[in-house]
Amino acid sequence: MFRRHLTGKRTATVWRSLGPFWGEEYTVHLPLDFQQLAFYVLDEDTVGHDDIIGKISLSREAITADPRGIDSWINLSRVDPDAEVQGEICLSVQMLEDGRGRCLRCHVLQARDLAPRDISGTSDPFARVFWGSQSLETSTIKKTRFPHWDEVLELREMPGAPSPLRVELWDWDMVGKNDFLGMVEFSPKTLQQKPPNGWFRLLPFPRAEEDSGRNLGALRVKVRLIEDRVLPSQCYQPLVELLMESVLGPAEEDTASPLALLEELTLGDCRQDLATKLVKLFLGRGLAGPFLDYLTRREVARTMDPNTLFRSNSLASKSMEQFMKLVGMPYLHEVLKPMISRVFEEKKYMELDPCKMDLGRTRRISFKGAPSEEQMRETSLGLLTGYLGPIVDAIVGSVGRCPPAMRLAFKQLHRRVKERFPKPEHQDVKYLAISGFLFLRFFAPAILTPKLFDLRDQHADPQTSRSLLLLAKAVQSIGNLGQQLGQGKELWMAPLHPFLLQSVSRVRDFLDRLVDVDGDEEAGVPARALFPPSAIVREGYLLKRKEEPAGLATRFAFKKRYVWLSGETLSFSKSPEWQTRHSIPVSHIRAVERVDEGAFQLPHVMQVVTQDGAGALHTTYLQCKNVNELNQWLSALRKASAPNPDKLATCHPGAFRSARWTCCLQAERSAAGCSRTHSAVTLGDWSDPLDPDAEAQTVYRQLLLGRDQLRLKLLEDSNMDTALEADTGACPEVLARQRAAAARLLEVLADLDRAHEEFQQQEREKVALGPLGP
């Protein structure tokens, strides 16, 4: 797993392996002033705390040295507890002079997000202030990671050279030595010219360079830092309106719209991220259908050979792929999860390739002789068709369960391709266009790597992985409508061809029924959720506790309940069959956050904060079995509640017990939260909630990269029209519209540049004043 300091996101556990492979990608949201990113490798222990094997630390400078980031093997180093610090401290320092000389007054106000050093998941922090040979300590505040001291310590200057000020934070222990929590230090020059006033990030003790730790092994990581500042929504409104106009305009203006220019300016390696952001942006406006139809029109218009349609990684292909992942994940789970689970559980050996067959395998697990190659092929063929049959049955029988938004997108795609290639010899193109997305870019990849689609918690072992590969190849061949059977190097798949050809006619009928759907998306109506309201997004047993005090001991106040999450409600009952359910409307959710282990002396607890009609806040606590299940529920709940208004900016990571909050020790239940809330999720790009400002910021950054190209090609010299017409085949009217669109884009970029400069200046002024005021 990896963490920023001692908090972060966790990969899957790879069991009993000396060379584990994860292959997982995560987005970690870091503060703008972060200096170091740490990756920890741990040995998961089902009883007690996990054992730390080693870590690697990457500085901000190392990550940003190459724009492409880091992609290499890095040796693990040993973990020194004194170097594992996190959190911030709030100080106000004054330098005073009187008849006895100079005096330093250090007002130690509070700290936040300190590292948990005790088994309870909290600490007992106190501060120690050093100035020259003088030192003083604050009081100790028990069981918290968010202490409030509000104590003033005064130290007299002693004779000699000016001394720096050092403030250390420690966790007090009754038995044994105290644990180091972090420190800050200020030079004599800083004390004299600009005394500290505000929040300061805690740092580890300075020490010699750590050993390479070669005996601990190495970790291969790929890290890229994307740093951005997201402005208020109104700043992006002109840019968003330009993009919306592009998809709502007449088809004859497709090639001269601002969105067309954006597509032309985007390089291949940036299309994936841009496609994800654009799909989310249009999905949030209820215009995903028109957006995909716009890209489809452009794609089919410039495709001469129908065999190459949507085969490249164009913006149209990437956008449809991301759209399916955004709206179709519950549908994918419903169709594939039963058979994927069966493959994992049964662990049958299947192989058709004679070069990979292990004929001695059967002999090792039975007293019979080794089978022949033909016998192994027949056995494997029976097993493969035994799995493929239910998979195909589930797919072709899933028309009614496919999300309406996906069916409408496929209907538009079907119509555009049929209009572009109407000849009888091209009658399969309209099917291949849809199956190329649904089978080749959705079902087959999910079968091949179910962990990446949240179909399984762990990666497959080598034997199961090979079985999944054979199944994915078969599904891919069905998606190609059998057109490439018998071609290429994999002729050993021939025994499976009769089954695949029988499935092709069923798939054609399935695709006809899939696009036979009435209705259309209403332009301009925001999508309230990423899935149908009635669809069950996630379900399973959790331990549930209300915020009200319980008469039983804390850990027994949690009751086992079966939980359902849909687009409309979060429901609870004693069992799946229980008729009586208690529900919370998803629209009432205001925050979904983790809870400190020390709040209930229990791990893997999250809180769902809701607001009733009277405006009162209520908290429901839910405990998961492990950290991976916790991440999955956090992701699903945040995704479902993403469109909700009035989200909370802060919350309490602890619980209100014994007349105070366990996190910050405030005595009022209604006290403002002591920790910021989070909207990011943890299960990959398609699980992220809609964030229109962040999405518009990504589009702005992409346009900045092509600003010079816009100016050069379309604005600098109107006499270039003849050359441009010869190069592109565009008529003067189209070139004029392109130039007008480019001018509007450049004007919007200039406005956003000014907004960024103003916002940055405001931030600098806030930092200069400090959080305590002038």
GROMACS .gro file of N, CA, C and O in nm, residues 418-510:
model
  372
  418LYS      N    1  -2.535   0.363  -3.979
  418LYS     CA    2  -2.621   0.313  -4.086
  418LYS      C    3  -2.638   0.417  -4.196
  418LYS      O    4  -2.640   0.383  -4.316
  419GLU      N    5  -2.649   0.545  -4.158
  419GLU     CA    6  -2.661   0.652  -4.257
  419GLU      C    7  -2.531   0.670  -4.336
  419GLU      O    8  -2.534   0.699  -4.455
  420ARG      N    9  -2.419   0.651  -4.269
  420ARG     CA   10  -2.290   0.673  -4.337
  420ARG      C   11  -2.252   0.556  -4.428
  420ARG      O   12  -2.190   0.577  -4.534
  421PHE      N   13  -2.290   0.434  -4.391
  421PHE     CA   14  -2.255   0.316  -4.471
  421PHE      C   15  -2.383   0.236  -4.501
  421PHE      O   16  -2.410   0.133  -4.438
  422PRO      N   17  -2.464   0.284  -4.597
  422PRO     CA   18  -2.595   0.221  -4.622
  422PRO      C   19  -2.591   0.101  -4.716
  422PRO      O   20  -2.693   0.033  -4.732
  423LYS      N   21  -2.478   0.072  -4.779
  423LYS     CA   22  -2.474  -0.033  -4.880
  423LYS      C   23  -2.494  -0.170  -4.818
  423LYS      O   24  -2.458  -0.193  -4.701
  424PRO      N   25  -2.551  -0.264  -4.895
  424PRO     CA   26  -2.577  -0.399  -4.841
  424PRO      C   27  -2.452  -0.469  -4.791
  424PRO      O   28  -2.457  -0.543  -4.692
  425GLU      N   29  -2.339  -0.448  -4.858
  425GLU     CA   30  -2.216  -0.515  -4.814
  425GLU      C   31  -2.164  -0.462  -4.681
  425GLU      O   32  -2.072  -0.519  -4.622
  426HIS      N   33  -2.222  -0.351  -4.636
  426HIS     CA   34  -2.180  -0.292  -4.508
  426HIS      C   35  -2.286  -0.309  -4.399
  426HIS      O   36  -2.286  -0.235  -4.300
  427GLN      N   37  -2.374  -0.408  -4.415
  427GLN     CA   38  -2.484  -0.420  -4.319
  427GLN      C   39  -2.437  -0.458  -4.179
  427GLN      O   40  -2.508  -0.432  -4.081
  428ASP      N   41  -2.318  -0.519  -4.167
  428ASP     CA   42  -2.268  -0.556  -4.034
  428ASP      C   43  -2.199  -0.441  -3.962
  428ASP      O   44  -2.170  -0.452  -3.842
  429VAL      N   45  -2.170  -0.332  -4.033
  429VAL     CA   46  -2.093  -0.222  -3.972
  429VAL      C   47  -2.168  -0.162  -3.855
  429VAL      O   48  -2.109  -0.129  -3.751
  430LYS      N   49  -2.300  -0.147  -3.870
  430LYS     CA   50  -2.378  -0.086  -3.761
  430LYS      C   51  -2.378  -0.174  -3.636
  430LYS      O   52  -2.389  -0.125  -3.523
  431TYR      N   53  -2.368  -0.307  -3.654
  431TYR     CA   54  -2.356  -0.397  -3.539
  431TYR      C   55  -2.216  -0.391  -3.480
  431TYR      O   56  -2.197  -0.388  -3.358
  432LEU      N   57  -2.115  -0.393  -3.568
  432LEU     CA   58  -1.976  -0.394  -3.522
  432LEU      C   59  -1.941  -0.267  -3.445
  432LEU      O   60  -1.860  -0.269  -3.352
  433ALA      N   61  -2.003  -0.153  -3.484
  433ALA     CA   62  -1.975  -0.027  -3.414
  433ALA      C   63  -2.016  -0.037  -3.268
  433ALA      O   64  -1.944   0.008  -3.178
  434ILE      N   65  -2.134  -0.098  -3.243
  434ILE     CA   66  -2.183  -0.111  -3.106
  434ILE      C   67  -2.107  -0.220  -3.032
  434ILE      O   68  -2.060  -0.202  -2.919
  435SER      N   69  -2.095  -0.339  -3.094
  435SER     CA   70  -2.028  -0.450  -3.026
  435SER      C   71  -1.881  -0.420  -3.003
  435SER      O   72  -1.821  -0.471  -2.908
  436GLY      N   73  -1.822  -0.337  -3.088
  436GLY     CA   74  -1.683  -0.299  -3.065
  436GLY      C   75  -1.663  -0.227  -2.934
  436GLY      O   76  -1.560  -0.244  -2.867
  437PHE      N   77  -1.761  -0.148  -2.895
  437PHE     CA   78  -1.755  -0.082  -2.765
  437PHE      C   79  -1.801  -0.177  -2.654
  437PHE      O   80  -1.732  -0.195  -2.553
  438LEU      N   81  -1.917  -0.238  -2.670
  438LEU     CA   82  -1.977  -0.314  -2.561
  438LEU      C   83  -1.900  -0.441  -2.530
  438LEU      O   84  -1.880  -0.475  -2.413
  439PHE      N   85  -1.855  -0.512  -2.633
  439PHE     CA   86  -1.786  -0.638  -2.610
  439PHE      C   87  -1.635  -0.619  -2.599
  439PHE      O   88  -1.572  -0.670  -2.507
  440LEU      N   89  -1.575  -0.544  -2.695
  440LEU     CA   90  -1.429  -0.533  -2.700
  440LEU      C   91  -1.373  -0.436  -2.598
  440LEU      O   92  -1.259  -0.454  -2.553
  441ARG      N   93  -1.450  -0.334  -2.559
  441ARG     CA   94  -1.396  -0.231  -2.467
  441ARG      C   95  -1.465  -0.233  -2.331
  441ARG      O   96  -1.432  -0.150  -2.246
  442PHE      N   97  -1.558  -0.325  -2.310
  442PHE     CA   98  -1.632  -0.326  -2.183
  442PHE      C   99  -1.635  -0.466  -2.123
  442PHE      O  100  -1.573  -0.492  -2.019
  443PHE      N  101  -1.706  -0.557  -2.187
  443PHE     CA  102  -1.718  -0.691  -2.132
  443PHE      C  103  -1.584  -0.767  -2.132
  443PHE      O  104  -1.544  -0.824  -2.029
  444ALA      N  105  -1.515  -0.771  -2.245
  444ALA     CA  106  -1.390  -0.848  -2.254
  444ALA      C  107  -1.282  -0.798  -2.158
  444ALA      O  108  -1.219  -0.878  -2.088
  445PRO      N  109  -1.256  -0.667  -2.149
  445PRO     CA  110  -1.155  -0.620  -2.051
  445PRO      C  111  -1.193  -0.652  -1.907
  445PRO      O  112  -1.106  -0.682  -1.825
  446ALA      N  113  -1.323  -0.648  -1.876
  446ALA     CA  114  -1.367  -0.679  -1.739
  446ALA      C  115  -1.344  -0.826  -1.707
  446ALA      O  116  -1.309  -0.861  -1.593
  447ILE      N  117  -1.364  -0.913  -1.806
  447ILE     CA  118  -1.338  -1.055  -1.785
  447ILE      C  119  -1.188  -1.079  -1.769
  447ILE      O  120  -1.145  -1.159  -1.685
  448LEU      N  121  -1.109  -1.010  -1.847
  448LEU     CA  122  -0.964  -1.030  -1.844
  448LEU      C  123  -0.903  -0.983  -1.713
  448LEU      O  124  -0.818  -1.052  -1.655
  449THR      N  125  -0.944  -0.867  -1.663
  449THR     CA  126  -0.888  -0.811  -1.538
  449THR      C  127  -1.002  -0.767  -1.447
  449THR      O  128  -1.030  -0.647  -1.434
  450PRO      N  129  -1.070  -0.861  -1.385
  450PRO     CA  130  -1.188  -0.825  -1.303
  450PRO      C  131  -1.155  -0.735  -1.185
  450PRO      O  132  -1.239  -0.659  -1.140
  451LYS      N  133  -1.034  -0.739  -1.132
  451LYS     CA  134  -0.997  -0.653  -1.019
  451LYS      C  135  -1.007  -0.506  -1.057
  451LYS      O  136  -1.050  -0.423  -0.977
  452LEU      N  137  -0.969  -0.472  -1.180
  452LEU     CA  138  -0.970  -0.333  -1.222
  452LEU      C  139  -1.111  -0.281  -1.245
  452LEU      O  140  -1.131  -0.161  -1.256
  453PHE      N  141  -1.210  -0.370  -1.253
  453PHE     CA  142  -1.348  -0.330  -1.268
  453PHE      C  143  -1.428  -0.358  -1.141
  453PHE      O  144  -1.551  -0.361  -1.144
  454ASP      N  145  -1.356  -0.381  -1.030
  454ASP     CA  146  -1.420  -0.403  -0.900
  454ASP      C  147  -1.509  -0.526  -0.899
  454ASP      O  148  -1.601  -0.536  -0.819
  455LEU      N  149  -1.481  -0.622  -0.987
  455LEU     CA  150  -1.554  -0.748  -0.984
  455LEU      C  151  -1.496  -0.844  -0.882
  455LEU      O  152  -1.563  -0.939  -0.841
  456ARG      N  153  -1.370  -0.823  -0.845
  456ARG     CA  154  -1.304  -0.904  -0.743
  456ARG      C  155  -1.216  -0.814  -0.658
  456ARG      O  156  -1.168  -0.710  -0.702
  457ASP      N  157  -1.191  -0.857  -0.533
  457ASP     CA  158  -1.106  -0.779  -0.444
  457ASP      C  159  -0.958  -0.805  -0.471
  457ASP      O  160  -0.873  -0.721  -0.439
  458GLN      N  161  -0.925  -0.921  -0.528
  458GLN     CA  162  -0.785  -0.959  -0.549
  458GLN      C  163  -0.762  -0.990  -0.696
  458GLN      O  164  -0.854  -1.029  -0.769
  459HIS      N  165  -0.636  -0.979  -0.739
  459HIS     CA  166  -0.599  -1.024  -0.873
  459HIS      C  167  -0.602  -1.176  -0.879
  459HIS      O  168  -0.586  -1.245  -0.778
  460ALA      N  169  -0.620  -1.229  -0.999
  460ALA     CA  170  -0.626  -1.374  -1.018
  460ALA      C  171  -0.488  -1.435  -1.008
  460ALA      O  172  -0.386  -1.372  -1.042
  461ASP      N  173  -0.483  -1.563  -0.964
  461ASP     CA  174  -0.358  -1.637  -0.968
  461ASP      C  175  -0.328  -1.673  -1.114
  461ASP      O  176  -0.415  -1.661  -1.202
  462PRO      N  177  -0.206  -1.719  -1.146
  462PRO     CA  178  -0.170  -1.743  -1.287
  462PRO      C  179  -0.265  -1.838  -1.360
  462PRO      O  180  -0.300  -1.816  -1.476
  463GLN      N  181  -0.309  -1.945  -1.294
  463GLN     CA  182  -0.397  -2.041  -1.360
  463GLN      C  183  -0.532  -1.978  -1.392
  463GLN      O  184  -0.583  -1.989  -1.504
  464THR      N  185  -0.591  -1.910  -1.294
  464THR     CA  186  -0.720  -1.844  -1.317
  464THR      C  187  -0.705  -1.732  -1.419
  464THR      O  188  -0.795  -1.710  -1.501
  465SER      N  189  -0.593  -1.663  -1.415
  465SER     CA  190  -0.569  -1.555  -1.511
  465SER      C  191  -0.567  -1.608  -1.654
  465SER      O  192  -0.620  -1.544  -1.747
  466ARG      N  193  -0.509  -1.727  -1.674
  466ARG     CA  194  -0.509  -1.788  -1.807
  466ARG      C  195  -0.650  -1.825  -1.851
  466ARG      O  196  -0.689  -1.804  -1.966
  467SER      N  197  -0.730  -1.878  -1.761
  467SER     CA  198  -0.869  -1.912  -1.792
  467SER      C  199  -0.947  -1.787  -1.832
  467SER      O  200  -1.025  -1.788  -1.928
  468LEU      N  201  -0.926  -1.678  -1.758
  468LEU     CA  202  -0.994  -1.553  -1.789
  468LEU      C  203  -0.950  -1.500  -1.925
  468LEU      O  204  -1.032  -1.443  -2.000
  469LEU      N  205  -0.823  -1.518  -1.958
  469LEU     CA  206  -0.773  -1.473  -2.089
  469LEU      C  207  -0.844  -1.549  -2.202
  469LEU      O  208  -0.885  -1.488  -2.302
  470LEU      N  209  -0.859  -1.681  -2.188
  470LEU     CA  210  -0.928  -1.760  -2.290
  470LEU      C  211  -1.073  -1.716  -2.304
  470LEU      O  212  -1.126  -1.703  -2.416
  471LEU      N  213  -1.139  -1.690  -2.192
  471LEU     CA  214  -1.278  -1.645  -2.196
  471LEU      C  215  -1.288  -1.507  -2.261
  471LEU      O  216  -1.381  -1.480  -2.340
  472ALA      N  217  -1.195  -1.417  -2.227
  472ALA     CA  218  -1.196  -1.282  -2.286
  472ALA      C  219  -1.174  -1.287  -2.436
  472ALA      O  220  -1.237  -1.213  -2.513
  473LYS      N  221  -1.084  -1.375  -2.482
  473LYS     CA  222  -1.061  -1.390  -2.627
  473LYS      C  223  -1.187  -1.439  -2.696
  473LYS      O  224  -1.221  -1.392  -2.806
  474ALA      N  225  -1.258  -1.532  -2.632
  474ALA     CA  226  -1.381  -1.584  -2.692
  474ALA      C  227  -1.487  -1.476  -2.701
  474ALA      O  228  -1.554  -1.460  -2.805
  475VAL      N  229  -1.506  -1.399  -2.594
  475VAL     CA  230  -1.604  -1.291  -2.595
  475VAL      C  231  -1.566  -1.184  -2.698
  475VAL      O  232  -1.652  -1.127  -2.766
  476GLN      N  233  -1.437  -1.160  -2.712
  476GLN     CA  234  -1.392  -1.064  -2.813
  476GLN      C  235  -1.425  -1.113  -2.954
  476GLN      O  236  -1.468  -1.034  -3.039
  477SER      N  237  -1.406  -1.242  -2.978
  477SER     CA  238  -1.439  -1.298  -3.110
  477SER      C  239  -1.589  -1.287  -3.138
  477SER      O  240  -1.631  -1.258  -3.251
  478ILE      N  241  -1.671  -1.310  -3.035
  478ILE     CA  242  -1.816  -1.295  -3.052
  478ILE      C  243  -1.849  -1.149  -3.084
  478ILE      O  244  -1.933  -1.119  -3.169
  479GLY      N  245  -1.781  -1.055  -3.015
  479GLY     CA  246  -1.805  -0.914  -3.040
  479GLY      C  247  -1.765  -0.872  -3.180
  479GLY      O  248  -1.822  -0.779  -3.237
  480ASN      N  249  -1.668  -0.942  -3.240
  480ASN     CA  250  -1.628  -0.917  -3.379
  480ASN      C  251  -1.719  -0.987  -3.478
  480ASN      O  252  -1.692  -0.987  -3.599
  481LEU      N  253  -1.826  -1.048  -3.427
  481LEU     CA  254  -1.925  -1.120  -3.508
  481LEU      C  255  -1.861  -1.232  -3.588
  481LEU      O  256  -1.906  -1.264  -3.700
  482GLY      N  257  -1.755  -1.289  -3.534
  482GLY     CA  258  -1.690  -1.404  -3.597
  482GLY      C  259  -1.616  -1.373  -3.724
  482GLY      O  260  -1.575  -1.465  -3.796
  483GLN      N  261  -1.594  -1.244  -3.754
  483GLN     CA  262  -1.534  -1.209  -3.883
  483GLN      C  263  -1.386  -1.246  -3.893
  483GLN      O  264  -1.335  -1.261  -4.002
  484GLN      N  265  -1.318  -1.259  -3.782
  484GLN     CA  266  -1.175  -1.287  -3.786
  484GLN      C  267  -1.142  -1.429  -3.742
  484GLN      O  268  -1.027  -1.461  -3.714
  485LEU      N  269  -1.243  -1.514  -3.732
  485LEU     CA  270  -1.217  -1.652  -3.691
  485LEU      C  271  -1.135  -1.724  -3.797
  485LEU      O  272  -1.160  -1.711  -3.918
  486GLY      N  273  -1.036  -1.802  -3.752
  486GLY     CA  274  -0.951  -1.875  -3.844
  486GLY      C  275  -0.837  -1.793  -3.901
  486GLY      O  276  -0.758  -1.844  -3.981
  487GLN      N  277  -0.828  -1.665  -3.863
  487GLN     CA  278  -0.720  -1.580  -3.911
  487GLN      C  279  -0.621  -1.553  -3.798
  487GLN      O  280  -0.652  -1.570  -3.680
  488GLY      N  281  -0.504  -1.513  -3.832
  488GLY     CA  282  -0.403  -1.480  -3.732
  488GLY      C  283  -0.327  -1.601  -3.684
  488GLY      O  284  -0.327  -1.708  -3.747
  489LYS      N  285  -0.261  -1.586  -3.570
  489LYS     CA  286  -0.171  -1.689  -3.519
  489LYS      C  287  -0.239  -1.786  -3.423
  489LYS      O  288  -0.180  -1.888  -3.388
  490GLU      N  289  -0.359  -1.756  -3.379
  490GLU     CA  290  -0.422  -1.838  -3.275
  490GLU      C  291  -0.517  -1.940  -3.337
  490GLU      O  292  -0.635  -1.948  -3.303
  491LEU      N  293  -0.465  -2.024  -3.426
  491LEU     CA  294  -0.547  -2.126  -3.490
  491LEU      C  295  -0.589  -2.234  -3.392
  491LEU      O  296  -0.682  -2.310  -3.420
  492TRP      N  297  -0.520  -2.243  -3.278
  492TRP     CA  298  -0.558  -2.341  -3.176
  492TRP      C  299  -0.693  -2.311  -3.113
  492TRP      O  300  -0.749  -2.393  -3.040
  493MET      N  301  -0.750  -2.192  -3.142
  493MET     CA  302  -0.885  -2.160  -3.093
  493MET      C  303  -0.992  -2.225  -3.179
  493MET      O  304  -1.111  -2.215  -3.149
  494ALA      N  305  -0.954  -2.294  -3.288
  494ALA     CA  306  -1.050  -2.349  -3.383
  494ALA      C  307  -1.155  -2.439  -3.318
  494ALA      O  308  -1.273  -2.434  -3.359
  495PRO      N  309  -1.122  -2.525  -3.220
  495PRO     CA  310  -1.228  -2.609  -3.160
  495PRO      C  311  -1.342  -2.529  -3.099
  495PRO      O  312  -1.453  -2.581  -3.083
  496LEU      N  313  -1.317  -2.404  -3.066
  496LEU     CA  314  -1.421  -2.321  -3.004
  496LEU      C  315  -1.507  -2.248  -3.108
  496LEU      O  316  -1.609  -2.190  -3.074
  497HIS      N  317  -1.463  -2.250  -3.236
  497HIS     CA  318  -1.531  -2.172  -3.339
  497HIS      C  319  -1.678  -2.207  -3.356
  497HIS      O  320  -1.762  -2.116  -3.371
  498PRO      N  321  -1.719  -2.335  -3.356
  498PRO     CA  322  -1.864  -2.364  -3.372
  498PRO      C  323  -1.950  -2.296  -3.266
  498PRO      O  324  -2.057  -2.241  -3.297
  499PHE      N  325  -1.905  -2.299  -3.142
  499PHE     CA  326  -1.982  -2.232  -3.035
  499PHE      C  327  -1.987  -2.082  -3.060
  499PHE      O  328  -2.092  -2.018  -3.043
  500LEU      N  329  -1.875  -2.021  -3.100
  500LEU     CA  330  -1.871  -1.877  -3.121
  500LEU      C  331  -1.962  -1.836  -3.236
  500LEU      O  332  -2.033  -1.735  -3.227
  501LEU      N  333  -1.964  -1.914  -3.345
  501LEU     CA  334  -2.049  -1.881  -3.459
  501LEU      C  335  -2.196  -1.893  -3.423
  501LEU      O  336  -2.280  -1.814  -3.470
  502GLN      N  337  -2.231  -1.991  -3.338
  502GLN     CA  338  -2.370  -2.003  -3.293
  502GLN      C  339  -2.412  -1.882  -3.211
  502GLN      O  340  -2.530  -1.843  -3.210
  503SER      N  341  -2.317  -1.822  -3.139
  503SER     CA  342  -2.349  -1.707  -3.053
  503SER      C  343  -2.365  -1.578  -3.130
  503SER      O  344  -2.429  -1.484  -3.082
  504VAL      N  345  -2.307  -1.571  -3.252
  504VAL     CA  346  -2.307  -1.445  -3.328
  504VAL      C  347  -2.449  -1.403  -3.363
  504VAL      O  348  -2.486  -1.285  -3.350
  505SER      N  349  -2.532  -1.497  -3.410
  505SER     CA  350  -2.670  -1.460  -3.446
  505SER      C  351  -2.748  -1.412  -3.324
  505SER      O  352  -2.830  -1.320  -3.334
  506ARG      N  353  -2.722  -1.471  -3.209
  506ARG     CA  354  -2.789  -1.427  -3.086
  506ARG      C  355  -2.744  -1.285  -3.049
  506ARG      O  356  -2.825  -1.205  -3.000
  507VAL      N  357  -2.617  -1.254  -3.073
  507VAL     CA  358  -2.566  -1.121  -3.042
  507VAL      C  359  -2.627  -1.017  -3.135
  507VAL      O  360  -2.662  -0.906  -3.092
  508ARG      N  361  -2.642  -1.050  -3.264
  508ARG     CA  362  -2.707  -0.956  -3.356
  508ARG      C  363  -2.849  -0.925  -3.308
  508ARG      O  364  -2.891  -0.808  -3.308
  509ASP      N  365  -2.923  -1.028  -3.271
  509ASP     CA  366  -3.059  -1.006  -3.221
  509ASP      C  367  -3.057  -0.922  -3.094
  509ASP      O  368  -3.141  -0.833  -3.074
  510PHE      N  369  -2.959  -0.947  -3.006
  510PHE     CA  370  -2.944  -0.870  -2.882
  510PHE      C  371  -2.920  -0.722  -2.913
  510PHE      O  372  -2.981  -0.633  -2.851
   0.00000   0.00000   0.00000
